[in-house]
């Protein structure tokens, strides 16, 4: 990998209610690209930090419903400025589905 490029895991969330997601590892991610550019690459709606190396994890099985102001990535920010570093795990999901689930966080098993 070139300098400024890292490996991150993106959790592609299909359903909050059914806890259906798939982790995908991306190598060589350029931290100087904007979040919007990375979203275009992923072809979806929203990104949120799940876990960073050497930091605590949430108890939620799919995604923490807290700290949106700090953890939801802003499209005009670079990945680096948004706090993405090597081995960061982020979620990728439909923002409308997230808002609906957050308003009524009931899981179906």
Short mmCIF file of C-alpha atoms in Angstrom, two decimals:
data_model
loop_
_atom_site.label_atom_id
_atom_site.label_comp_id
_atom_site.label_asym_id
_atom_site.label_seq_id
_atom_site.Cartn_x
_atom_site.Cartn_y
_atom_site.Cartn_z
CA UNK A 1 0.00 0.00 0.00
CA UNK A 2 1.10 3.54 -0.69
CA UNK A 3 1.51 6.08 2.13
CA UNK A 4 -1.89 7.45 3.20
CA UNK A 5 -3.65 4.24 2.22
CA UNK A 6 -5.12 1.93 4.86
CA UNK A 7 -7.19 -1.21 5.32
CA UNK A 8 -10.71 -0.73 6.68
CA UNK A 9 -13.71 -2.97 7.20
CA UNK A 10 -17.11 -1.77 5.98
CA UNK A 11 -20.17 -3.41 7.52
CA UNK A 12 -22.78 -3.47 4.74
CA UNK A 13 -26.07 -3.38 6.66
CA UNK A 14 -29.09 -4.79 4.86
CA UNK A 15 -31.55 -4.84 7.78
CA UNK A 16 -31.38 -3.38 11.26
CA UNK A 17 -34.53 -5.19 12.35
CA UNK A 18 -33.24 -8.61 11.27
CA UNK A 19 -29.60 -7.83 12.15
CA UNK A 20 -28.52 -8.74 8.65
CA UNK A 21 -25.09 -7.44 7.60
CA UNK A 22 -21.94 -8.47 5.80
CA UNK A 23 -18.45 -7.21 6.66
CA UNK A 24 -16.28 -6.39 3.64
CA UNK A 25 -12.57 -5.56 3.93
CA UNK A 26 -11.16 -2.87 1.65
CA UNK A 27 -7.38 -2.59 1.22
CA UNK A 28 -5.56 0.47 -0.11
CA UNK A 29 -8.23 2.99 0.90
CA UNK A 30 -6.93 6.52 0.35
CA UNK A 31 -7.60 8.62 3.47
CA UNK A 32 -7.39 11.86 1.50
CA UNK A 33 -10.58 11.12 -0.45
CA UNK A 34 -13.81 12.63 0.82
CA UNK A 35 -16.49 10.58 2.49
CA UNK A 36 -18.74 11.43 -0.48
CA UNK A 37 -16.17 9.98 -2.90
CA UNK A 38 -16.00 6.81 -0.80
CA UNK A 39 -19.82 6.60 -0.71
CA UNK A 40 -19.90 6.90 -4.49
CA UNK A 41 -17.41 4.04 -4.53
CA UNK A 42 -19.69 2.00 -2.27
CA UNK A 43 -22.88 3.18 -4.06
CA UNK A 44 -25.07 3.72 -0.99
CA UNK A 45 -26.20 6.30 1.57
CA UNK A 46 -24.46 6.70 4.93
CA UNK A 47 -21.31 5.73 6.85
CA UNK A 48 -20.77 5.57 10.63
CA UNK A 49 -17.72 4.51 12.65
CA UNK A 50 -18.32 1.23 14.51
CA UNK A 51 -14.91 0.53 16.00
CA UNK A 52 -11.37 1.83 15.91
CA UNK A 53 -8.28 -0.17 16.81
CA UNK A 54 -7.50 -0.15 20.55
CA UNK A 55 -10.81 1.53 21.51
CA UNK A 56 -13.93 0.12 23.17
CA UNK A 57 -16.75 -1.56 21.24
CA UNK A 58 -20.52 -1.17 21.53
CA UNK A 59 -22.81 -3.87 22.90
CA UNK A 60 -25.18 -3.45 19.95
CA UNK A 61 -24.87 -6.40 17.58
CA UNK A 62 -25.23 -4.39 14.38
CA UNK A 63 -24.57 -0.71 15.12
CA UNK A 64 -24.53 1.67 18.07
CA UNK A 65 -27.51 4.01 18.11
CA UNK A 66 -25.55 6.67 20.01
CA UNK A 67 -23.08 9.46 19.22
CA UNK A 68 -24.40 10.19 15.71
CA UNK A 69 -22.99 13.73 15.81
CA UNK A 70 -19.49 12.36 16.35
CA UNK A 71 -19.62 9.04 14.47
CA UNK A 72 -21.78 9.63 11.37
CA UNK A 73 -19.41 10.63 8.59
CA UNK A 74 -19.98 13.94 6.80
CA UNK A 75 -19.79 13.73 3.01
CA UNK A 76 -17.58 16.80 2.59
CA UNK A 77 -14.98 15.56 5.11
CA UNK A 78 -11.95 13.51 4.09
CA UNK A 79 -11.79 10.02 5.56
CA UNK A 80 -8.75 11.09 7.59
CA UNK A 81 -10.49 14.16 9.03
CA UNK A 82 -13.51 11.99 9.91
CA UNK A 83 -11.30 9.85 12.16
CA UNK A 84 -10.75 6.89 9.85
CA UNK A 85 -7.42 5.15 10.40
CA UNK A 86 -6.03 1.72 9.62
CA UNK A 87 -8.21 -1.10 10.97
CA UNK A 88 -11.21 1.17 11.53
CA UNK A 89 -14.52 -0.64 11.05
CA UNK A 90 -17.39 1.41 9.63
CA UNK A 91 -21.01 0.65 8.81
CA UNK A 92 -22.61 1.36 5.45
CA UNK A 93 -26.41 1.57 5.40
CA UNK A 94 -29.53 3.26 4.13
CA UNK A 95 -29.91 6.37 6.28
CA UNK A 96 -33.73 6.23 6.18
CA UNK A 97 -33.71 2.62 7.47
CA UNK A 98 -31.36 3.68 10.28
CA UNK A 99 -33.61 6.57 11.33
CA UNK A 100 -36.68 4.31 11.33
CA UNK A 101 -34.90 1.64 13.38
CA UNK A 102 -33.50 4.22 15.81
CA UNK A 103 -37.01 5.59 16.39
CA UNK A 104 -38.27 2.05 17.20
CA UNK A 105 -35.29 -0.28 17.92
CA UNK A 106 -37.10 -3.61 17.94
CA UNK A 107 -35.23 -6.64 16.57
CA UNK A 108 -36.88 -9.59 14.87
CA UNK A 109 -35.20 -12.95 15.15
#
